[in-house]
PDB file of C-alpha atoms and ligand atoms in Angstrom:
ATOM      1  CA  MET A 204     102.358  94.534 116.873  1.00 51.00           C
ATOM      2  CA  GLY A 205      99.677  97.145 116.607  1.00 56.00           C
ATOM      3  CA  SER A 206     101.972 100.117 116.753  1.00 82.00           C
ATOM      4  CA  LEU A 207     103.866  98.968 113.689  1.00 86.00           C
ATOM      5  CA  PHE A 208     100.807  99.258 111.643  1.00 91.00           C
ATOM      6  CA  GLU A 209      98.196 101.954 110.625  1.00 94.00           C
ATOM      7  CA  HIS A 210      94.768 101.877 109.281  1.00 96.00           C
ATOM      8  CA  ARG A 211      93.981 103.684 106.055  1.00 95.00           C
ATOM      9  CA  ASN A 212      90.947 104.666 104.105  1.00 97.00           C
ATOM     10  CA  CYS A 213      90.568 103.816 100.546  1.00 98.00           C
ATOM     11  CA  PRO A 214      93.534 105.386  98.826  1.00 97.00           C
ATOM     12  CA  ASN A 215      91.419 106.227  95.867  1.00 98.00           C
ATOM     13  CA  CYS A 216      87.933 107.439  97.069  1.00 98.00           C
ATOM     14  CA  GLY A 217      88.791 107.928 100.764  1.00 97.00           C
ATOM     15  CA  GLY A 218      85.880 105.657 101.849  1.00 97.00           C
ATOM     16  CA  ASN A 219      86.062 103.307 104.767  1.00 97.00           C
ATOM     17  CA  ASP A 220      83.629 100.559 103.740  1.00 98.00           C
ATOM     18  CA  PHE A 221      85.322  97.375 102.526  1.00 98.00           C
ATOM     19  CA  GLU A 222      85.064  93.591 102.292  1.00 98.00           C
ATOM     20  CA  VAL A 223      88.156  91.563 103.444  1.00 98.00           C
ATOM     21  CA  LEU A 224      89.431  89.380 100.511  1.00 97.00           C
ATOM     22  CA  PHE A 225      92.036  87.739 102.546  1.00 95.00           C
ATOM     23  CA  ASP A 226      93.908  88.096 105.845  1.00 95.00           C
ATOM     24  CA  SER A 227      97.616  88.881 106.359  1.00 93.00           C
ATOM     25  CA  ASN A 228     100.127  86.177 107.142  1.00 90.00           C
ATOM     26  CA  ILE A 229     102.847  88.655 108.450  1.00 86.00           C
ATOM     27  CA  LYS A 230     104.213  87.989 111.918  1.00 83.00           C
ATOM     28  CA  ARG A 231     106.120  90.367 114.047  1.00 76.00           C
ATOM     29  CA  GLY A 232     109.642  88.621 113.280  1.00 76.00           C
ATOM     30  CA  ASP A 233     108.979  89.036 109.539  1.00 78.00           C
ATOM     31  CA  LEU A 234     109.262  92.719 109.723  1.00 75.00           C
ATOM     32  CA  GLN A 235     112.973  92.720 110.960  1.00 71.00           C
ATOM     33  CA  GLY A 236     115.821  93.615 108.731  1.00 64.00           C
ATOM     34  CA  GLY A 237     114.120  95.628 106.130  1.00 65.00           C
ATOM     35  CA  ILE A 238     113.830  94.647 102.506  1.00 68.00           C
ATOM     36  CA  ASP A 239     116.482  93.666 100.212  1.00 60.00           C
ATOM     37  CA  THR A 240     115.770  93.330  96.471  1.00 55.00           C
ATOM     38  CA  VAL A 241     112.408  94.766  95.967  1.00 43.00           C
ATOM     39  CA  TYR A 242     111.868  93.297  92.507  1.00 48.00           C
ATOM     40  CA  MET A 243     112.627  89.601  91.154  1.00 48.00           C
ATOM     41  CA  LEU A 244     112.235  87.997  94.501  1.00 53.00           C
ATOM     42  CA  PRO A 245     108.531  87.233  95.337  1.00 54.00           C
ATOM     43  CA  GLY A 246     108.082  86.963  99.083  1.00 56.00           C
ATOM     44  CA  ASP A 247     105.571  84.709 100.540  1.00 71.00           C
ATOM     45  CA  LYS A 248     104.265  87.344 103.078  1.00 84.00           C
ATOM     46  CA  TYR A 249     101.313  89.719 102.447  1.00 90.00           C
ATOM     47  CA  GLY A 250      99.199  92.122 104.296  1.00 93.00           C
ATOM     48  CA  ARG A 251      95.330  91.998 104.617  1.00 96.00           C
ATOM     49  CA  HIS A 252      93.808  92.628 101.237  1.00 97.00           C
ATOM     50  CA  VAL A 253      90.474  94.481 101.272  1.00 98.00           C
ATOM     51  CA  LYS A 254      88.170  95.752  98.576  1.00 98.00           C
ATOM     52  CA  CYS A 255      86.487  99.072  98.614  1.00 98.00           C
ATOM     53  CA  ARG A 256      82.680  98.654  98.471  1.00 98.00           C
ATOM     54  CA  LYS A 257      82.398 102.178  96.738  1.00 97.00           C
ATOM     55  CA  CYS A 258      85.124 102.208  94.057  1.00 97.00           C
ATOM     56  CA  HIS A 259      86.171  98.613  94.029  1.00 98.00           C
ATOM     57  CA  LEU A 260      89.778  99.328  94.527  1.00 98.00           C
ATOM     58  CA  VAL A 261      91.664  96.370  96.252  1.00 98.00           C
ATOM     59  CA  TYR A 262      94.322  97.679  98.745  1.00 98.00           C
ATOM     60  CA  VAL A 263      96.107  96.432 101.833  1.00 97.00           C
ATOM     61  CA  ASN A 264      94.651  97.595 105.179  1.00 97.00           C
ATOM     62  CA  PRO A 265      96.242  98.092 107.645  1.00 96.00           C
ATOM     63  CA  ILE A 266      99.699  98.816 106.221  1.00 94.00           C
ATOM     64  CA  GLU A 267     103.078  99.000 107.884  1.00 90.00           C
ATOM     65  CA  LYS A 268     103.395 102.593 108.965  1.00 90.00           C
ATOM     66  CA  ALA A 269     104.331 104.863 106.009  1.00 88.00           C
ATOM     67  CA  ASN A 270     107.615 106.200 107.582  1.00 88.00           C
ATOM     68  CA  ARG A 271     108.766 102.648 108.130  1.00 87.00           C
ATOM     69  CA  ILE A 272     108.031 101.766 104.547  1.00 87.00           C
ATOM     70  CA  ASN A 273     109.797 104.710 103.359  1.00 89.00           C
ATOM     71  CA  GLY A 274     112.752 104.005 105.531  1.00 88.00           C
ATOM     72  CA  ASN A 275     112.836 100.603 104.159  1.00 87.00           C
ATOM     73  CA  TYR A 276     113.053 101.788 100.627  1.00 88.00           C
ATOM     74  CA  SER A 277     115.499 104.413 101.409  1.00 88.00           C
ATOM     75  CA  GLU A 278     117.893 101.760 102.811  1.00 86.00           C
ATOM     76  CA  MET A 279     117.155  99.261 100.107  1.00 84.00           C
ATOM     77  CA  LYS A 280     120.063  97.685  98.200  1.00 82.00           C
ATOM     78  CA  ASN A 281     119.619  95.656  95.029  1.00 79.00           C
ATOM     79  CA  SER A 282     122.119  92.900  95.714  1.00 74.00           C
ATOM     80  CA  ALA A 283     121.489  91.437  92.179  1.00 76.00           C
ATOM     81  CA  VAL A 284     121.908  94.638  90.297  1.00 82.00           C
ATOM     82  CA  SER A 285     125.084  93.606  88.274  1.00 78.00           C
ATOM     83  CA  ILE A 286     123.400  90.280  87.383  1.00 76.00           C
ATOM     84  CA  VAL A 287     120.186  91.970  86.066  1.00 80.00           C
ATOM     85  CA  ARG A 288     121.834  94.990  84.482  1.00 86.00           C
ATOM     86  CA  ARG A 289     122.046  93.671  80.896  1.00 84.00           C
ATOM     87  CA  ASN A 290     118.637  92.344  80.866  1.00 83.00           C
ATOM     88  CA  ARG A 291     116.999  95.453  82.281  1.00 87.00           C
ATOM     89  CA  LEU A 292     118.725  97.689  80.005  1.00 91.00           C
ATOM     90  CA  ARG A 293     117.409  95.655  77.029  1.00 88.00           C
ATOM     91  CA  ALA A 294     113.889  95.375  78.551  1.00 87.00           C
ATOM     92  CA  THR A 295     113.383  98.970  79.258  1.00 94.00           C
ATOM     93  CA  LYS A 296     113.930  99.975  75.604  1.00 95.00           C
ATOM     94  CA  ALA A 297     110.344  98.864  74.925  1.00 94.00           C
ATOM     95  CA  GLN A 298     109.102 101.411  77.461  1.00 96.00           C
ATOM     96  CA  VAL A 299     111.088 104.235  75.882  1.00 97.00           C
ATOM     97  CA  GLU A 300     109.630 103.285  72.416  1.00 96.00           C
ATOM     98  CA  LEU A 301     106.179 103.437  73.883  1.00 95.00           C
ATOM     99  CA  ALA A 302     106.639 106.821  75.234  1.00 96.00           C
ATOM    100  CA  LYS A 303     108.268 108.056  71.992  1.00 96.00           C
ATOM    101  CA  LYS A 304     105.162 107.024  69.961  1.00 95.00           C
ATOM    102  CA  TYR A 305     103.215 109.858  71.863  1.00 94.00           C
ATOM    103  CA  LYS A 306     105.878 112.365  72.812  1.00 91.00           C
ATOM    104  CA  GLY A 307     109.624 112.328  71.973  1.00 86.00           C
ATOM    105  CA  ASN A 308     112.711 114.333  72.586  1.00 82.00           C
ATOM    106  CA  THR A 309     111.304 116.439  75.477  1.00 94.00           C
ATOM    107  CA  LYS A 310     111.450 116.757  79.316  1.00 98.00           C
ATOM    108  CA  LEU A 311     110.860 113.468  80.914  1.00 98.00           C
ATOM    109  CA  LEU A 312     110.457 112.658  84.680  1.00 98.00           C
ATOM    110  CA  ASP A 313     110.588 109.050  85.950  1.00 98.00           C
ATOM    111  CA  ILE A 314     109.221 108.707  89.443  1.00 98.00           C
ATOM    112  CA  GLY A 315     110.702 105.666  91.233  1.00 97.00           C
ATOM    113  CA  CYS A 316     113.587 105.279  88.748  1.00 97.00           C
ATOM    114  CA  GLY A 317     115.527 102.771  90.648  1.00 95.00           C
ATOM    115  CA  GLU A 318     119.104 102.187  89.187  1.00 96.00           C
ATOM    116  CA  GLY A 319     118.120 104.367  86.107  1.00 97.00           C
ATOM    117  CA  PHE A 320     117.940 101.416  83.539  1.00 97.00           C
ATOM    118  CA  PHE A 321     114.779 102.995  81.729  1.00 98.00           C
ATOM    119  CA  LEU A 322     116.254 106.596  82.158  1.00 98.00           C
ATOM    120  CA  PHE A 323     119.536 105.720  80.593  1.00 98.00           C
ATOM    121  CA  ASN A 324     117.769 104.467  77.424  1.00 98.00           C
ATOM    122  CA  ALA A 325     115.395 107.463  77.681  1.00 98.00           C
ATOM    123  CA  SER A 326     118.378 109.841  77.620  1.00 97.00           C
ATOM    124  CA  LYS A 327     120.161 107.937  74.838  1.00 97.00           C
ATOM    125  CA  ALA A 328     116.749 108.221  72.768  1.00 96.00           C
ATOM    126  CA  GLY A 329     116.995 112.075  73.032  1.00 96.00           C
ATOM    127  CA  TYR A 330     114.909 112.766  76.233  1.00 98.00           C
ATOM    128  CA  ILE A 331     116.159 115.400  78.764  1.00 98.00           C
ATOM    129  CA  THR A 332     115.718 113.163  81.890  1.00 98.00           C
ATOM    130  CA  LYS A 333     115.030 113.508  85.412  1.00 98.00           C
ATOM    131  CA  GLY A 334     114.752 110.820  88.016  1.00 98.00           C
ATOM    132  CA  VAL A 335     113.350 110.530  91.562  1.00 98.00           C
ATOM    133  CA  GLU A 336     114.051 107.491  93.749  1.00 97.00           C
ATOM    134  CA  LEU A 337     113.955 106.695  97.614  1.00 95.00           C
ATOM    135  CA  SER A 338     116.776 104.106  97.571  1.00 94.00           C
ATOM    136  CA  GLN A 339     120.078 106.087  98.301  1.00 95.00           C
ATOM    137  CA  ASN A 340     121.903 103.068  96.817  1.00 94.00           C
ATOM    138  CA  ALA A 341     119.961 102.973  93.721  1.00 95.00           C
ATOM    139  CA  VAL A 342     120.446 106.805  93.269  1.00 97.00           C
ATOM    140  CA  GLU A 343     124.239 106.421  93.659  1.00 97.00           C
ATOM    141  CA  TYR A 344     124.232 103.680  91.010  1.00 97.00           C
ATOM    142  CA  ALA A 345     122.294 105.675  88.485  1.00 97.00           C
ATOM    143  CA  ARG A 346     124.675 108.665  88.962  1.00 98.00           C
ATOM    144  CA  ARG A 347     127.899 106.584  89.036  1.00 97.00           C
ATOM    145  CA  GLU A 348     127.093 104.263  86.198  1.00 97.00           C
ATOM    146  CA  PHE A 349     125.003 106.260  83.742  1.00 98.00           C
ATOM    147  CA  GLY A 350     125.765 109.952  84.856  1.00 98.00           C
ATOM    148  CA  LEU A 351     121.995 110.354  85.201  1.00 98.00           C
ATOM    149  CA  ASP A 352     120.420 113.437  86.944  1.00 98.00           C
ATOM    150  CA  VAL A 353     118.589 111.666  89.763  1.00 98.00           C
ATOM    151  CA  GLU A 354     117.325 113.097  93.081  1.00 97.00           C
ATOM    152  CA  VAL A 355     116.810 110.982  96.271  1.00 97.00           C
ATOM    153  CA  GLY A 356     113.734 111.498  98.293  1.00 96.00           C
ATOM    154  CA  LEU A 357     109.856 111.646  98.090  1.00 96.00           C
ATOM    155  CA  PHE A 358     108.616 113.038  94.887  1.00 97.00           C
ATOM    156  CA  GLU A 359     105.597 114.645  96.522  1.00 95.00           C
ATOM    157  CA  LYS A 360     107.933 116.769  98.806  1.00 95.00           C
ATOM    158  CA  MET A 361     110.138 117.942  95.932  1.00 97.00           C
ATOM    159  CA  GLN A 362     108.038 120.617  94.649  1.00 95.00           C
ATOM    160  CA  PHE A 363     109.022 120.636  90.975  1.00 98.00           C
ATOM    161  CA  PRO A 364     107.655 123.588  89.008  1.00 98.00           C
ATOM    162  CA  GLU A 365     104.112 123.474  87.701  1.00 98.00           C
ATOM    163  CA  ASN A 366     103.531 122.694  84.056  1.00 97.00           C
ATOM    164  CA  TYR A 367     107.134 121.612  83.683  1.00 98.00           C
ATOM    165  CA  PHE A 368     107.539 118.185  82.328  1.00 98.00           C
ATOM    166  CA  ASP A 369     106.409 116.784  78.887  1.00 98.00           C
ATOM    167  CA  VAL A 370     106.377 113.224  80.002  1.00 98.00           C
ATOM    168  CA  VAL A 371     105.904 111.681  83.422  1.00 98.00           C
ATOM    169  CA  THR A 372     106.470 107.837  83.980  1.00 98.00           C
ATOM    170  CA  LEU A 373     105.752 105.499  86.789  1.00 98.00           C
ATOM    171  CA  TRP A 374     106.880 102.027  85.994  1.00 97.00           C
ATOM    172  CA  GLN A 375     105.763  99.458  88.584  1.00 95.00           C
ATOM    173  CA  VAL A 376     105.582 102.141  91.372  1.00 97.00           C
ATOM    174  CA  LEU A 377     101.979 102.738  92.111  1.00 97.00           C
ATOM    175  CA  GLU A 378     101.432  99.476  93.911  1.00 97.00           C
ATOM    176  CA  HIS A 379     103.994 100.467  96.646  1.00 95.00           C
ATOM    177  CA  LEU A 380     102.683 103.787  97.629  1.00 96.00           C
ATOM    178  CA  SER A 381     100.641 104.405 100.801  1.00 95.00           C
ATOM    179  CA  GLN A 382      99.022 107.494  99.035  1.00 96.00           C
ATOM    180  CA  PRO A 383      98.951 106.784  95.385  1.00 98.00           C
ATOM    181  CA  LEU A 384      96.272 109.621  94.704  1.00 98.00           C
ATOM    182  CA  THR A 385      98.452 112.226  96.228  1.00 97.00           C
ATOM    183  CA  VAL A 386     101.523 111.207  94.142  1.00 98.00           C
ATOM    184  CA  LEU A 387      99.389 111.070  90.906  1.00 98.00           C
ATOM    185  CA  LYS A 388      97.871 114.576  91.615  1.00 98.00           C
ATOM    186  CA  GLU A 389     101.383 115.999  92.166  1.00 98.00           C
ATOM    187  CA  ALA A 390     102.551 114.178  88.877  1.00 98.00           C
ATOM    188  CA  GLN A 391      99.704 115.933  87.054  1.00 98.00           C
ATOM    189  CA  ARG A 392     100.631 119.287  88.504  1.00 98.00           C
ATOM    190  CA  VAL A 393     104.192 119.201  87.279  1.00 98.00           C
ATOM    191  CA  LEU A 394     103.083 117.857  83.821  1.00 98.00           C
ATOM    192  CA  LYS A 395     102.518 120.490  81.063  1.00 97.00           C
ATOM    193  CA  PRO A 396      99.046 120.711  79.588  1.00 97.00           C
ATOM    194  CA  GLY A 397      98.859 118.108  76.912  1.00 96.00           C
ATOM    195  CA  GLY A 398     101.806 116.216  78.438  1.00 97.00           C
ATOM    196  CA  LEU A 399     101.898 112.472  78.633  1.00 98.00           C
ATOM    197  CA  LEU A 400     101.680 110.073  81.598  1.00 98.00           C
ATOM    198  CA  ALA A 401     102.731 106.509  81.232  1.00 98.00           C
ATOM    199  CA  ILE A 402     102.132 104.102  83.909  1.00 97.00           C
ATOM    200  CA  SER A 403     102.382 100.265  84.542  1.00 97.00           C
ATOM    201  CA  THR A 404     101.323  98.230  87.563  1.00 97.00           C
ATOM    202  CA  PRO A 405     100.519  94.634  88.139  1.00 96.00           C
ATOM    203  CA  ASP A 406      97.105  93.498  87.046  1.00 97.00           C
ATOM    204  CA  PHE A 407      94.933  92.143  89.866  1.00 97.00           C
ATOM    205  CA  GLY A 408      92.204  91.570  87.405  1.00 96.00           C
ATOM    206  CA  GLY A 409      94.358  89.652  84.880  1.00 95.00           C
ATOM    207  CA  ILE A 410      94.446  86.001  84.219  1.00 93.00           C
ATOM    208  CA  PRO A 411      97.615  85.012  86.358  1.00 90.00           C
ATOM    209  CA  ALA A 412      96.147  86.852  89.261  1.00 92.00           C
ATOM    210  CA  ARG A 413      92.879  85.101  88.937  1.00 93.00           C
ATOM    211  CA  ILE A 414      94.212  81.734  88.589  1.00 91.00           C
ATOM    212  CA  MET A 415      96.905  82.061  91.276  1.00 87.00           C
ATOM    213  CA  GLY A 416      94.989  83.741  93.842  1.00 88.00           C
ATOM    214  CA  LYS A 417      96.975  84.506  96.969  1.00 88.00           C
ATOM    215  CA  ARG A 418      99.944  82.743  95.432  1.00 84.00           C
ATOM    216  CA  TRP A 419     100.153  85.135  92.569  1.00 87.00           C
ATOM    217  CA  TRP A 420     103.708  86.643  92.529  1.00 84.00           C
ATOM    218  CA  ASN A 421     102.533  90.183  92.940  1.00 89.00           C
ATOM    219  CA  ILE A 422     100.784  89.413  96.228  1.00 91.00           C
ATOM    220  CA  ARG A 423     103.751  90.580  98.341  1.00 87.00           C
ATOM    221  CA  ARG A 424     104.306  92.434 101.644  1.00 87.00           C
ATOM    222  CA  ILE A 425     105.551  95.450  99.661  1.00 89.00           C
ATOM    223  CA  HIS A 426     102.565  95.665  97.177  1.00 93.00           C
ATOM    224  CA  ILE A 427      99.953  97.609  99.076  1.00 96.00           C
ATOM    225  CA  ASN A 428      97.667  98.618  96.224  1.00 98.00           C
ATOM    226  CA  GLN A 429      96.206  96.117  93.532  1.00 98.00           C
ATOM    227  CA  PHE A 430      94.849  97.767  90.546  1.00 98.00           C
ATOM    228  CA  SER A 431      92.776  96.265  87.628  1.00 98.00           C
ATOM    229  CA  THR A 432      92.775  98.365  84.462  1.00 97.00           C
ATOM    230  CA  LYS A 433      89.260  99.744  85.401  1.00 98.00           C
ATOM    231  CA  THR A 434      90.487 100.854  89.002  1.00 98.00           C
ATOM    232  CA  LEU A 435      93.720 102.253  87.628  1.00 98.00           C
ATOM    233  CA  LYS A 436      91.817 104.426  85.093  1.00 98.00           C
ATOM    234  CA  ASN A 437      89.513 105.446  87.924  1.00 98.00           C
ATOM    235  CA  ILE A 438      92.255 106.752  90.047  1.00 98.00           C
ATOM    236  CA  LEU A 439      94.015 108.585  87.131  1.00 98.00           C
ATOM    237  CA  ARG A 440      90.756 110.226  86.233  1.00 98.00           C
ATOM    238  CA  ASN A 441      90.452 111.278  89.969  1.00 98.00           C
ATOM    239  CA  ALA A 442      93.922 112.742  89.689  1.00 98.00           C
ATOM    240  CA  GLY A 443      92.853 114.962  86.595  1.00 98.00           C
ATOM    241  CA  PHE A 444      94.243 112.867  83.687  1.00 98.00           C
ATOM    242  CA  LYS A 445      92.239 112.672  80.451  1.00 98.00           C
ATOM    243  CA  ASN A 446      92.062 110.545  77.262  1.00 98.00           C
ATOM    244  CA  LEU A 447      93.224 107.398  79.119  1.00 98.00           C
ATOM    245  CA  SER A 448      93.809 104.195  77.179  1.00 97.00           C
ATOM    246  CA  SER A 449      95.250 100.829  77.779  1.00 96.00           C
ATOM    247  CA  VAL A 450      98.368 100.098  75.729  1.00 96.00           C
ATOM    248  CA  ASN A 451     100.953  97.340  75.395  1.00 92.00           C
ATOM    249  CA  TYR A 452     104.567  96.781  74.964  1.00 91.00           C
ATOM    250  CA  LYS A 453     107.059  93.930  74.791  1.00 89.00           C
ATOM    251  CA  GLU A 454     107.961  93.083  78.328  1.00 87.00           C
ATOM    252  CA  SER A 455     110.706  90.525  78.942  1.00 84.00           C
ATOM    253  CA  ILE A 456     111.763  88.197  81.757  1.00 83.00           C
ATOM    254  CA  SER A 457     115.041  86.326  81.963  1.00 83.00           C
ATOM    255  CA  LEU A 458     115.100  82.616  82.615  1.00 84.00           C
ATOM    256  CA  LEU A 459     116.894  83.427  85.975  1.00 82.00           C
ATOM    257  CA  MET A 460     113.922  85.490  87.206  1.00 79.00           C
ATOM    258  CA  LEU A 461     111.482  82.500  86.451  1.00 80.00           C
ATOM    259  CA  VAL A 462     113.811  80.077  88.152  1.00 82.00           C
ATOM    260  CA  ILE A 463     114.353  82.008  91.262  1.00 79.00           C
ATOM    261  CA  PRO A 464     110.682  81.921  92.402  1.00 74.00           C
ATOM    262  CA  LEU A 465     110.707  78.135  91.814  1.00 77.00           C
ATOM    263  CA  LEU A 466     113.731  77.677  93.938  1.00 80.00           C
ATOM    264  CA  LYS A 467     112.188  79.828  96.656  1.00 73.00           C
ATOM    265  CA  TRP A 468     109.083  77.709  96.524  1.00 73.00           C
ATOM    266  CA  PHE A 469     111.184  74.767  97.176  1.00 77.00           C
ATOM    267  CA  LYS A 470     112.989  76.531  99.848  1.00 77.00           C
ATOM    268  CA  ALA A 471     116.325  76.362  98.126  1.00 78.00           C
ATOM    269  CA  HIS A 472     117.506  79.695  99.439  1.00 78.00           C
ATOM    270  CA  LYS A 473     121.131  78.899  99.251  1.00 82.00           C
ATOM    271  CA  GLN A 474     120.978  78.216  95.483  1.00 81.00           C
ATOM    272  CA  VAL A 475     119.190  81.534  95.041  1.00 79.00           C
ATOM    273  CA  ARG A 476     122.014  83.402  96.921  1.00 79.00           C
ATOM    274  CA  VAL A 477     124.587  81.462  94.787  1.00 81.00           C
ATOM    275  CA  LEU A 478     122.828  82.419  91.498  1.00 80.00           C
ATOM    276  CA  LEU A 479     122.499  86.125  92.420  1.00 76.00           C
ATOM    277  CA  GLN A 480     126.172  86.507  93.461  1.00 77.00           C
ATOM    278  CA  PRO A 481     127.807  89.319  91.277  1.00 72.00           C
ATOM    279  CA  GLY A 482     130.414  86.823  89.904  1.00 75.00           C
ATOM    280  CA  SER A 483     128.026  83.940  89.318  1.00 80.00           C
ATOM    281  CA  THR A 484     128.608  82.686  85.759  1.00 84.00           C
ATOM    282  CA  ARG A 485     125.427  80.379  85.808  1.00 84.00           C
ATOM    283  CA  GLY A 486     123.366  83.483  87.042  1.00 82.00           C
ATOM    284  CA  ARG A 487     124.800  85.599  84.197  1.00 81.00           C
ATOM    285  CA  ILE A 488     124.076  82.997  81.480  1.00 84.00           C
ATOM    286  CA  MET A 489     120.587  82.327  82.813  1.00 84.00           C
ATOM    287  CA  ASN A 490     119.849  86.083  82.946  1.00 81.00           C
ATOM    288  CA  ASN A 491     120.824  86.427  79.275  1.00 82.00           C
ATOM    289  CA  ILE A 492     118.210  83.995  78.171  1.00 85.00           C
ATOM    290  CA  THR A 493     115.145  86.246  77.784  1.00 85.00           C
ATOM    291  CA  LEU A 494     111.466  85.374  77.181  1.00 87.00           C
ATOM    292  CA  LEU A 495     109.455  88.176  75.565  1.00 88.00           C
ATOM    293  CA  TYR A 496     105.682  88.573  76.482  1.00 88.00           C
ATOM    294  CA  PRO A 497     103.114  91.144  76.138  1.00 90.00           C
ATOM    295  CA  SER A 498     103.108  93.405  79.129  1.00 90.00           C
ATOM    296  CA  ARG A 499      99.406  93.460  79.377  1.00 90.00           C
ATOM    297  CA  LEU A 500      99.464  89.591  80.090  1.00 89.00           C
ATOM    298  CA  ASP A 501     100.180  90.580  83.839  1.00 92.00           C
ATOM    299  CA  ASN A 502     100.138  94.271  83.990  1.00 95.00           C
ATOM    300  CA  CYS A 503      97.868  97.256  83.515  1.00 97.00           C
ATOM    301  CA  VAL A 504      99.604  99.656  81.215  1.00 97.00           C
ATOM    302  CA  VAL A 505      97.800 102.967  80.728  1.00 98.00           C
ATOM    303  CA  ILE A 506      98.636 106.255  79.139  1.00 98.00           C
ATOM    304  CA  GLY A 507      96.813 109.510  79.790  1.00 98.00           C
ATOM    305  CA  PHE A 508      97.247 113.229  79.225  1.00 98.00           C
ATOM    306  CA  LYS A 509      96.922 116.370  81.164  1.00 97.00           C
TER     307      LYS A 509
HETATM  308 ZN1  LIG B 180      87.299 103.547  97.297  1.00 50.74          ZN
END
């Protein structure tokens, strides 16, 4: 078991003095078979969560080895992509509107762009877009379905030119990264002076997280950093971003995505598979019923500038 995991220091301040919030429930067998759909299906497995005594960041320690994590993302397939497509296309429009309020019609980079739903809307809104994504499958989808300019691989290894992009976005990405500060520093480097960073990540300090504790839907094997707005702003400041502020946009969730965790809770895995099949009429109808809520209810959403 030991060789599959690695210890890490605090991914924000580099310290190694922490208190354990709760222990891992992952067993060796749980790590077989990689990961299927990253979003929408909350797992019931999680790593040991610790809190840095120096900077108060909550992070998973130890983590699965970084090359295993990256390998899993690279092979990941979103089996529900055709079911969630319409909903995600609608939902990501609010993120484009948020970015446009501060900086429109310029060069935009989306790190961890997935199937490109946000990027497709951004390009329709006038941005010149570029995407970076680890999942081969998602990249192929973004190119084939939307004709997007997306590169597969690790952003921090791509060496984009300095002072190049006007906008950099990371939507629900930071919680997955073994070295978030390295990625943020690189995002800051490729951003033009005065350029905009827009970022969202689940809020460990939010009301749902505090009520649900370990059963909060964002406590999952693949979430290895847990930010609050305070610790998120802290790491962004460390990466060199300025004028940070919390913002909000209209987030949406479909009825289907609310029902699936419930079915999983009741161990109705067969029903989950049926609902997520590409041809599922019931899945499609349930996914088209959308509930709007303020993003800040469950997420830290912060913008900053270089
Ligand atoms: Zn720390």
